[in-house]
Short mmCIF file of C-alpha atoms in Angstrom, two decimals:
data_model
loop_
_atom_site.label_atom_id
_atom_site.label_comp_id
_atom_site.label_asym_id
_atom_site.label_seq_id
_atom_site.Cartn_x
_atom_site.Cartn_y
_atom_site.Cartn_z
CA UNK J 104 -2.76 3.76 24.95
CA UNK J 105 -6.00 2.74 23.05
CA UNK J 106 -7.23 4.65 20.29
CA UNK J 107 -10.76 4.73 18.89
CA UNK J 108 -11.27 2.06 16.40
CA UNK J 109 -9.48 3.25 13.13
CA UNK J 110 -8.10 6.26 15.00
CA UNK J 111 -10.72 9.02 13.73
CA UNK J 112 -13.46 9.68 16.21
CA UNK J 113 -17.07 8.51 15.22
CA UNK J 114 -18.34 11.99 14.16
CA UNK J 115 -15.42 12.80 11.77
CA UNK J 116 -15.97 9.17 10.20
CA UNK J 117 -19.62 10.08 9.64
CA UNK J 118 -18.70 13.38 8.12
CA UNK J 119 -16.47 11.65 5.50
CA UNK J 120 -18.97 8.87 5.15
CA UNK J 121 -21.72 11.43 4.22
CA UNK J 122 -19.27 12.83 1.77
CA UNK J 123 -18.36 9.61 0.21
CA UNK J 124 -22.03 8.59 -0.35
CA UNK J 125 -22.32 12.07 -2.31
CA UNK J 126 -18.85 11.71 -4.13
CA UNK J 127 -20.25 8.13 -5.36
CA UNK J 128 -23.53 9.63 -6.60
CA UNK J 129 -21.75 12.21 -8.64
CA UNK J 130 -18.74 10.25 -10.23
CA UNK J 131 -15.55 12.45 -10.73
CA UNK J 132 -16.84 15.47 -8.76
CA UNK J 133 -14.51 16.75 -6.01
CA UNK J 134 -16.12 17.54 -2.70
CA UNK J 135 -14.79 19.37 0.28
CA UNK J 136 -14.47 17.55 3.28
CA UNK J 137 -13.16 18.21 6.92
CA UNK J 138 -9.75 16.73 6.79
CA UNK J 139 -8.41 16.12 10.24
CA UNK J 140 -4.79 16.19 11.52
CA UNK J 141 -3.27 12.53 11.41
CA UNK J 142 -0.28 11.50 13.10
CA UNK J 143 1.87 11.73 10.15
CA UNK J 144 2.67 14.77 7.83
CA UNK J 145 0.67 15.95 4.83
CA UNK J 146 2.10 14.24 1.65
CA UNK J 147 2.25 10.75 3.29
CA UNK J 148 -1.11 9.64 2.52
CA UNK J 149 -3.44 11.55 4.98
CA UNK J 150 -6.20 11.85 2.58
CA UNK J 151 -6.07 8.22 1.91
CA UNK J 152 -5.71 7.22 5.48
CA UNK J 153 -8.76 9.06 6.69
CA UNK J 154 -11.08 7.57 3.76
CA UNK J 155 -9.78 4.23 4.88
CA UNK J 156 -10.55 4.81 8.41
CA UNK J 157 -14.08 5.96 7.51
CA UNK J 158 -14.77 2.67 5.70
CA UNK J 159 -12.85 -0.29 7.58
CA UNK J 160 -14.39 -2.79 9.76
CA UNK J 161 -13.35 -5.70 11.51
CA UNK J 162 -13.79 -8.23 8.68
CA UNK J 163 -11.82 -6.18 6.16
CA UNK J 164 -8.42 -7.36 4.91
CA UNK J 165 -6.23 -4.55 4.15
CA UNK J 166 -3.54 -4.17 1.57
CA UNK J 167 -1.17 -1.12 1.32
CA UNK J 168 1.10 -0.32 -1.68
CA UNK J 169 3.46 2.50 -2.36
CA UNK J 170 4.63 2.71 -6.14
CA UNK J 171 3.28 -0.95 -6.51
CA UNK J 172 5.46 -2.36 -3.48
CA UNK J 173 4.08 -3.90 -0.28
CA UNK J 174 7.48 -3.26 1.41
CA UNK J 175 8.35 0.32 1.06
CA UNK J 176 8.32 2.77 4.05
CA UNK J 177 5.20 4.49 3.39
CA UNK J 178 3.18 1.21 2.76
CA UNK J 179 4.78 -0.61 5.78
CA UNK J 180 4.00 2.21 8.17
CA UNK J 181 0.40 2.81 6.95
CA UNK J 182 -0.20 -0.93 7.12
CA UNK J 183 1.36 -1.23 10.77
CA UNK J 184 -0.69 1.83 11.69
CA UNK J 185 -4.39 0.19 10.76
CA UNK J 186 -2.94 -3.09 12.08
CA UNK J 187 -2.56 -1.36 15.52
CA UNK J 188 -5.64 0.78 15.48
CA UNK J 189 -8.34 -1.65 14.05
CA UNK J 190 -6.71 -5.11 14.44
CA UNK J 191 -7.73 -6.12 10.81
CA UNK J 192 -5.90 -8.71 8.97
CA UNK J 193 -3.44 -7.41 6.39
CA UNK J 194 -2.18 -8.83 3.32
CA UNK J 195 0.33 -8.45 0.62
CA UNK J 196 -1.96 -10.47 -2.05
CA UNK J 197 -4.24 -8.42 -4.43
CA UNK J 198 -6.81 -11.18 -4.56
CA UNK J 199 -7.02 -11.54 -0.83
CA UNK J 200 -7.66 -7.82 -0.10
CA UNK J 201 -11.13 -6.12 0.18
CA UNK J 202 -9.74 -2.41 0.64
CA UNK J 203 -6.39 -1.81 -0.86
CA UNK J 204 -4.84 1.67 -0.23
CA UNK J 205 -2.54 2.79 -2.90
CA UNK J 206 0.08 5.49 -3.53
CA UNK J 207 0.62 5.88 -7.31
CA UNK J 208 -0.16 2.55 -8.66
CA UNK J 209 -3.23 0.22 -9.45
CA UNK J 210 -2.25 -3.42 -8.89
CA UNK J 211 -1.67 -5.51 -12.29
CA UNK J 212 -3.88 -8.29 -10.99
CA UNK J 213 -7.43 -7.43 -12.18
CA UNK J 214 -9.60 -6.03 -9.29
CA UNK J 215 -12.84 -7.75 -8.53
CA UNK J 216 -16.36 -6.74 -7.53
CA UNK J 217 -16.70 -5.89 -3.85
CA UNK J 218 -13.23 -4.46 -3.54
CA UNK J 219 -12.37 -0.82 -2.94
CA UNK J 220 -9.31 1.01 -3.96
CA UNK J 221 -8.27 3.97 -1.80
CA UNK J 222 -6.00 6.40 -3.54
CA UNK J 223 -3.70 8.83 -1.92
CA UNK J 224 -4.08 12.09 -3.76
CA UNK J 225 -1.43 14.91 -3.38
CA UNK J 226 -3.23 17.29 -5.87
CA UNK J 227 -6.84 16.62 -6.51
CA UNK J 228 -7.52 19.52 -9.29
CA UNK J 229 -6.52 18.20 -12.68
CA UNK J 230 -6.39 21.95 -13.70
CA UNK J 231 -4.22 23.13 -11.10
CA UNK J 232 -1.13 23.91 -13.28
CA UNK J 233 -3.18 25.87 -15.89
CA UNK J 234 -5.31 27.67 -13.62
CA UNK J 235 -4.13 28.08 -9.89
CA UNK J 236 -7.27 29.71 -8.46
CA UNK J 237 -9.64 27.28 -6.82
CA UNK J 238 -12.53 29.68 -7.45
CA UNK J 239 -11.88 29.87 -11.28
CA UNK J 240 -11.54 25.75 -11.66
CA UNK J 241 -14.60 25.41 -9.96
CA UNK J 242 -16.56 27.57 -12.33
CA UNK J 243 -14.86 25.58 -15.11
CA UNK J 244 -15.88 22.24 -13.62
CA UNK J 245 -19.28 23.54 -13.41
CA UNK J 246 -19.37 24.79 -17.10
CA UNK J 247 -17.53 21.63 -17.84
CA UNK J 248 -15.03 23.78 -19.98
CA UNK J 249 -12.06 21.87 -20.36
CA UNK J 250 -10.57 23.72 -23.18
CA UNK J 251 -7.41 24.76 -21.04
CA UNK J 252 -6.48 20.95 -20.79
CA UNK J 253 -6.88 20.29 -24.54
CA UNK J 254 -4.91 23.17 -25.25
CA UNK J 255 -2.04 21.64 -23.03
CA UNK J 256 -2.11 18.31 -24.81
CA UNK J 257 -2.08 20.31 -28.23
CA UNK J 258 0.88 22.31 -26.88
CA UNK J 259 2.71 19.01 -26.14
CA UNK J 260 2.06 17.75 -29.49
CA UNK J 261 3.35 20.78 -31.23
CA UNK J 262 6.46 20.90 -29.02
CA UNK J 263 7.25 17.03 -28.44
CA UNK J 264 5.46 15.34 -31.34
CA UNK J 265 3.39 13.58 -28.59
CA UNK J 266 1.43 14.05 -25.32
CA UNK J 267 4.36 13.82 -22.85
CA UNK J 268 2.26 13.25 -19.86
CA UNK J 269 3.75 10.19 -18.06
CA UNK J 270 1.54 10.22 -14.96
CA UNK J 271 -1.48 11.88 -13.48
CA UNK J 272 -2.85 11.70 -17.05
CA UNK J 273 -6.31 13.93 -17.07
CA UNK J 274 -9.27 11.60 -17.67
CA UNK J 275 -13.02 12.26 -18.34
CA UNK J 276 -15.20 10.27 -15.87
CA UNK J 277 -18.86 9.43 -16.71
CA UNK J 278 -18.46 11.78 -19.78
CA UNK J 279 -18.97 14.96 -17.35
CA UNK J 280 -15.86 15.45 -15.00
CA UNK J 281 -12.30 16.27 -15.84
CA UNK J 282 -10.49 14.28 -13.04
CA UNK J 283 -6.98 13.77 -11.66
CA UNK J 284 -6.44 9.86 -11.30
CA UNK J 285 -3.84 10.63 -8.89
CA UNK J 286 -0.24 10.33 -9.81
CA UNK J 287 -0.48 6.73 -11.12
CA UNK J 288 1.35 5.95 -14.59
CA UNK J 289 -0.72 6.71 -17.75
CA UNK J 290 0.07 2.93 -18.20
CA UNK J 291 -2.54 2.39 -15.40
CA UNK J 292 -5.11 4.54 -16.36
CA UNK J 293 -7.03 1.87 -18.78
CA UNK J 294 -7.44 -0.20 -15.59
CA UNK J 295 -9.89 2.46 -14.24
CA UNK J 296 -12.35 2.33 -17.26
CA UNK J 297 -15.30 0.09 -16.33
CA UNK J 298 -13.25 -1.54 -13.30
CA UNK J 299 -15.45 -3.66 -11.23
CA UNK J 300 -14.01 -2.38 -7.92
CA UNK J 301 -15.18 0.99 -6.27
CA UNK J 302 -12.51 3.66 -6.42
CA UNK J 303 -12.27 6.50 -3.86
CA UNK J 304 -9.48 9.34 -3.66
CA UNK J 305 -8.67 11.40 -0.85
CA UNK J 306 -6.38 14.51 -0.57
CA UNK J 307 -5.76 15.30 3.02
CA UNK J 308 -3.92 18.80 2.67
CA UNK J 309 -6.22 19.89 -0.17
CA UNK J 310 -9.29 18.48 1.76
CA UNK J 311 -10.82 17.18 -1.13
CA UNK J 312 -12.34 13.87 -1.89
CA UNK J 313 -13.86 12.08 -4.99
CA UNK J 314 -15.01 8.82 -6.26
CA UNK J 315 -15.39 6.53 -9.45
CA UNK J 316 -18.25 3.98 -8.83
CA UNK J 317 -17.76 0.48 -10.37
CA UNK J 318 -18.40 0.04 -14.27
CA UNK J 319 -18.03 3.81 -14.91
CA UNK J 320 -16.48 5.28 -17.86
CA UNK J 321 -13.12 6.68 -17.38
CA UNK J 322 -11.54 7.98 -20.59
CA UNK J 323 -8.06 9.70 -21.08
CA UNK J 324 -8.34 12.74 -23.06
CA UNK J 325 -6.86 12.31 -26.44
CA UNK J 326 -7.35 13.69 -30.11
CA UNK J 327 -8.58 11.55 -32.97
CA UNK J 328 -5.22 11.74 -34.91
CA UNK J 329 -3.29 11.42 -31.40
CA UNK J 330 -4.72 8.67 -29.69
CA UNK J 331 -4.02 8.02 -25.96
CA UNK J 332 -0.37 6.04 -26.17
CA UNK J 333 1.17 5.54 -22.64
CA UNK J 334 4.76 4.62 -22.29
CA UNK J 335 5.98 1.27 -21.32
CA UNK J 336 9.50 0.10 -20.76
CA UNK J 337 10.44 -2.25 -23.64
CA UNK J 338 12.22 -4.88 -21.56
CA UNK J 339 10.75 -8.08 -19.74
CA UNK J 340 11.15 -7.94 -15.83
CA UNK J 341 14.61 -9.15 -14.67
CA UNK J 342 13.09 -11.04 -11.95
CA UNK J 343 10.05 -12.87 -13.13
CA UNK J 344 10.31 -12.17 -16.89
CA UNK J 345 6.87 -10.54 -17.37
CA UNK J 346 6.55 -8.48 -20.57
CA UNK J 347 3.12 -7.05 -19.51
CA UNK J 348 3.92 -5.57 -16.26
CA UNK J 349 4.75 -1.66 -15.52
CA UNK J 350 8.44 -1.50 -14.44
CA UNK J 351 10.94 0.20 -12.30
CA UNK J 352 14.16 1.29 -13.82
CA UNK J 353 17.22 0.26 -11.45
CA UNK J 354 20.51 1.91 -12.17
CA UNK J 355 23.03 -1.12 -11.39
CA UNK J 356 26.48 1.06 -11.54
CA UNK J 357 28.09 4.13 -12.55
CA UNK J 358 28.34 3.20 -16.10
CA UNK J 359 24.61 3.38 -16.76
CA UNK J 360 23.81 -0.31 -16.64
CA UNK J 361 20.08 -0.60 -15.78
CA UNK J 362 17.64 -3.25 -15.13
CA UNK J 363 13.76 -3.25 -15.30
CA UNK J 364 11.72 -5.01 -12.46
CA UNK J 365 7.95 -4.96 -12.10
CA UNK J 366 6.75 -2.21 -9.94
CA UNK J 367 3.99 -4.55 -8.38
CA UNK J 368 5.90 -6.70 -5.99
CA UNK J 369 2.80 -9.04 -5.35
CA UNK J 370 2.37 -9.50 -9.12
CA UNK J 371 6.09 -10.30 -9.51
CA UNK J 372 6.20 -12.84 -6.84
CA UNK J 373 3.20 -14.75 -8.29
CA UNK J 374 4.81 -14.97 -11.78
CA UNK J 375 8.29 -16.06 -10.38
CA UNK J 376 7.66 -19.69 -10.17
CA UNK A 147 -26.40 1.39 18.16
CA UNK A 148 -22.64 0.74 18.51
CA UNK A 149 -19.89 2.08 16.02
CA UNK A 150 -19.25 -1.48 14.69
CA UNK A 151 -23.15 -1.56 13.49
CA UNK A 152 -22.70 1.67 12.17
CA UNK A 153 -19.76 0.92 10.13
CA UNK A 154 -21.53 -2.45 8.80
CA UNK A 155 -24.47 -0.45 7.83
CA UNK A 156 -22.39 2.43 6.15
CA UNK A 157 -20.59 -0.24 4.17
CA UNK A 158 -23.92 -1.66 2.90
CA UNK A 159 -24.96 1.77 1.98
CA UNK A 160 -21.66 2.48 0.14
CA UNK A 161 -22.03 -0.81 -1.82
CA UNK A 162 -25.72 0.17 -2.53
CA UNK A 163 -24.84 3.53 -3.68
CA UNK A 164 -22.17 1.74 -6.05
CA UNK A 165 -24.59 -0.48 -7.32
CA UNK A 166 -27.75 1.47 -7.98
CA UNK A 167 -31.08 -0.54 -7.63
CA UNK A 168 -29.52 -3.58 -5.85
CA UNK A 169 -31.47 -4.53 -2.98
CA UNK A 170 -29.46 -4.85 -0.03
CA UNK A 171 -30.10 -6.05 3.68
CA UNK A 172 -29.33 -3.57 6.41
CA UNK A 173 -27.10 -5.99 8.59
CA UNK A 174 -27.67 -4.78 12.21
CA UNK A 175 -31.14 -4.70 13.97
CA UNK A 176 -31.39 -1.63 16.02
CA UNK A 177 -33.51 -0.93 18.94
CA UNK A 178 -37.34 -0.15 18.59
CA UNK A 179 -38.00 2.81 16.47
CA UNK A 180 -41.01 4.39 14.97
CA UNK A 181 -39.26 3.76 11.56
CA UNK A 182 -38.64 0.62 9.54
CA UNK A 183 -35.41 -1.28 10.84
CA UNK A 184 -33.70 -0.18 7.66
CA UNK A 185 -34.69 3.48 7.74
CA UNK A 186 -33.71 3.64 11.39
CA UNK A 187 -30.37 1.99 10.77
CA UNK A 188 -29.57 4.41 7.86
CA UNK A 189 -30.59 7.31 10.15
CA UNK A 190 -28.44 6.41 13.12
CA UNK A 191 -25.62 5.77 10.99
CA UNK A 192 -25.53 9.06 8.82
CA UNK A 193 -27.15 11.69 10.89
CA UNK A 194 -25.76 13.66 13.75
CA UNK A 195 -25.72 17.32 14.88
CA UNK A 196 -24.17 18.56 11.87
CA UNK A 197 -26.62 17.18 9.42
CA UNK A 198 -29.85 19.10 8.69
CA UNK A 199 -33.08 16.95 8.37
CA UNK A 200 -36.48 17.69 7.07
CA UNK A 201 -39.56 15.26 7.91
CA UNK A 202 -42.38 15.08 5.67
CA UNK A 203 -45.58 13.31 6.33
CA UNK A 204 -43.76 11.36 9.05
CA UNK A 205 -45.59 9.94 12.29
CA UNK A 206 -45.36 12.76 14.90
CA UNK A 207 -43.14 10.18 16.94
CA UNK A 208 -40.27 10.29 14.45
CA UNK A 209 -39.24 14.00 15.14
CA UNK A 210 -38.49 13.33 19.14
CA UNK A 211 -36.67 9.92 18.37
CA UNK A 212 -34.35 11.54 15.75
CA UNK A 213 -33.71 14.16 18.29
CA UNK A 214 -33.11 11.79 21.06
CA UNK A 215 -30.82 9.46 18.98
CA UNK A 216 -29.11 11.48 16.55
CA UNK A 217 -29.29 15.24 17.86
CA UNK A 218 -29.86 16.17 14.16
CA UNK A 219 -31.17 19.76 13.62
CA UNK A 220 -34.63 19.85 12.18
CA UNK A 221 -35.08 22.45 9.30
CA UNK A 222 -37.41 23.36 6.46
CA UNK A 223 -37.32 21.21 3.31
CA UNK A 224 -35.41 23.56 1.32
CA UNK A 225 -32.55 23.83 3.75
CA UNK A 226 -32.17 20.14 4.44
CA UNK A 227 -29.34 17.92 3.63
CA UNK A 228 -31.41 14.73 4.38
CA UNK A 229 -35.10 14.45 3.84
CA UNK A 230 -37.27 11.81 5.36
CA UNK A 231 -40.39 11.02 3.73
CA UNK A 232 -43.19 8.25 2.65
CA UNK A 233 -42.74 7.17 -0.66
CA UNK A 234 -46.15 6.66 -1.78
CA UNK A 235 -47.03 10.18 -0.58
CA UNK A 236 -43.92 11.99 -2.08
CA UNK A 237 -45.06 14.77 -4.31
CA UNK A 238 -42.68 14.09 -7.35
CA UNK A 239 -44.62 16.92 -9.43
CA UNK A 240 -43.40 19.82 -7.03
CA UNK A 241 -40.51 18.51 -5.01
CA UNK A 242 -39.02 21.15 -2.76
CA UNK A 243 -35.80 19.45 -1.80
CA UNK A 244 -32.52 21.34 -2.60
CA UNK A 245 -30.62 20.05 -5.77
CA UNK A 246 -27.61 22.02 -5.25
CA UNK A 247 -25.86 24.43 -7.57
CA UNK A 248 -23.75 23.55 -10.64
CA UNK A 249 -20.48 24.37 -8.51
CA UNK A 250 -21.74 22.60 -5.56
CA UNK A 251 -24.04 19.66 -6.67
CA UNK A 252 -23.19 17.85 -3.78
CA UNK A 253 -25.62 20.16 -1.69
CA UNK A 254 -28.54 18.43 -3.34
CA UNK A 255 -30.36 16.34 -0.69
CA UNK A 256 -30.51 12.82 0.04
CA UNK A 257 -34.03 11.52 0.05
CA UNK A 258 -34.48 8.61 2.50
CA UNK A 259 -38.00 7.25 1.71
CA UNK A 260 -39.98 4.54 3.42
CA UNK A 261 -41.72 2.35 1.06
CA UNK A 262 -44.40 -0.52 1.54
CA UNK A 263 -42.38 -2.52 -1.09
CA UNK A 264 -39.14 -2.61 -2.93
CA UNK A 265 -40.58 -5.04 -5.96
CA UNK A 266 -44.12 -4.80 -6.52
CA UNK A 267 -44.26 -1.41 -8.36
CA UNK A 268 -43.86 -0.32 -12.03
CA UNK A 269 -41.03 -2.19 -13.78
CA UNK A 270 -38.05 0.20 -14.31
CA UNK A 271 -34.79 -0.15 -16.00
CA UNK A 272 -31.49 1.35 -14.96
CA UNK A 273 -28.47 2.16 -16.92
CA UNK A 274 -25.25 4.27 -15.80
CA UNK A 275 -22.25 3.88 -13.37
CA UNK A 276 -22.28 1.26 -11.12
CA UNK A 277 -24.11 -1.04 -13.41
CA UNK A 278 -22.84 -3.50 -15.79
CA UNK A 279 -25.27 -3.46 -18.63
CA UNK A 280 -28.56 -2.97 -17.14
CA UNK A 281 -30.68 -3.60 -13.80
CA UNK A 282 -34.24 -3.96 -13.44
CA UNK A 283 -36.03 -2.84 -10.52
CA UNK A 284 -39.82 -2.19 -9.53
CA UNK A 285 -39.90 -0.06 -6.11
CA UNK A 286 -43.32 1.19 -5.58
CA UNK A 287 -42.91 4.91 -5.89
CA UNK A 288 -45.90 7.37 -6.48
CA UNK A 289 -47.05 8.70 -9.77
CA UNK A 290 -44.73 11.29 -11.47
CA UNK A 291 -41.55 9.64 -10.32
CA UNK A 292 -40.31 8.71 -13.84
CA UNK A 293 -41.01 12.21 -15.28
CA UNK A 294 -39.47 13.69 -12.09
CA UNK A 295 -36.26 11.73 -12.68
CA UNK A 296 -35.96 12.63 -16.44
CA UNK A 297 -36.49 16.14 -15.62
CA UNK A 298 -33.62 15.66 -12.95
CA UNK A 299 -31.36 14.06 -15.41
CA UNK A 300 -31.33 17.05 -17.61
CA UNK A 301 -30.19 19.13 -14.79
CA UNK A 302 -27.02 16.72 -13.96
CA UNK A 303 -24.93 17.35 -11.84
CA UNK A 304 -27.50 19.02 -9.87
CA UNK A 305 -30.09 16.61 -8.26
CA UNK A 306 -31.17 14.64 -5.20
CA UNK A 307 -30.06 10.89 -4.50
CA UNK A 308 -32.45 8.32 -3.14
CA UNK A 309 -32.16 5.71 -0.48
CA UNK A 310 -35.49 3.85 -0.59
CA UNK A 311 -36.09 1.74 2.40
CA UNK A 312 -38.44 -1.11 3.29
CA UNK A 313 -38.56 -3.47 6.27
CA UNK A 314 -34.74 -4.55 6.64
CA UNK A 315 -33.89 -3.71 3.15
CA UNK A 316 -32.80 -0.65 1.21
CA UNK A 317 -31.89 0.19 -2.38
CA UNK A 318 -30.06 3.32 -3.71
CA UNK A 319 -30.62 5.65 -6.61
CA UNK A 320 -28.04 8.03 -7.12
CA UNK A 321 -28.67 11.00 -9.52
CA UNK A 322 -25.98 9.56 -12.05
CA UNK A 323 -28.34 6.69 -12.99
CA UNK A 324 -30.74 6.83 -16.02
CA UNK A 325 -34.03 5.50 -15.48
CA UNK A 326 -36.64 4.46 -18.20
CA UNK A 327 -39.75 2.24 -17.88
CA UNK A 328 -39.06 -1.46 -18.53
CA UNK A 329 -40.96 -2.87 -21.60
CA UNK A 330 -40.84 -6.76 -21.82
CA UNK A 331 -39.99 -7.62 -25.34
#
């Protein structure tokens, strides 16, 4: 059976395209969009898939990563899905991709102008855990009142002695909107600041999308005396030896022996030889 | 215009909106239209039955053409999501186009303006998201544009976004960009 190019019908794509242009014009602001049912459940990247479907064309080269890896279930199925419904070329190499759909990582290889990052977002509202009512968070965004989040950081410092947020670290975009960078590790957040690539975010279940244009200010929340300090494994990659990449922790036996390897499989391959 | 051409034009628009002020060519050449090729391509790519459009100062042939090709509902200026107008006649002093609310700034309209020229006007300097450093442009916009934009900036995130079209080229000015007059040193 033949599907329409990129699965979605043209009218749905057009609605997403109109919203995307507005999202780029108002960096960090969440917009509602008519999220469609996709042939996979919510939580598996339906938001990201719809954005990719709305932007992708015949000449694109698509890379899909899941926690940095090109070869995990979610990445493989989404890549195969788009190969089937668009026929576009796919790649695992960050430098060759024009569109990179990602779940929870930004590649280690620096992004370039013209590339588009598509983030899969489970919960687009950064204030969700502090104020569950959408009607209220909208008002807080309108007022630019983010004192709740600062209070949360302060609470962490008094309890744990540091800001204990390892992923989904709240950021300010273009000095106006508090934004969830999606559940990427705090380690990746500095890569968003003044990135030459366009970054777009889709949350299918929550029916929201937002964007960060290239060369935009993306600043993690912090205090002067408690600056932003992301954690990183203090061991080199067991495969390629990289000291600088973000690592996955692998438990090797029942005695607690562990090994650290790069979470970004493409980066690890480049550095192996 | 086929879906493939629409996708190409959309990607051009997405790049243009992500790089404010950069002049981009609209790739596909649509069928004859009472608009410039760029403006017609933008309309055929973005407009359909669920996008409300207002026309100001356009030729009388534009409305029937839009209805035939996009089925876009015609509304008054203060209800429009998209506004088509002529750049040199646009009344910047008393613009009626919606600018959205503090909670829903995305309700601010997109103005698609036809210009004689994208580089023979007053030199302007842009800074802001999408621009590494500064970018200089000189679209021929009517008087009062700079004052309008500075007032709009004070109302950010409310505001309108511009798609300026001339022949087969376009440039975008999203509301996030800061514009000042360019004085050569």
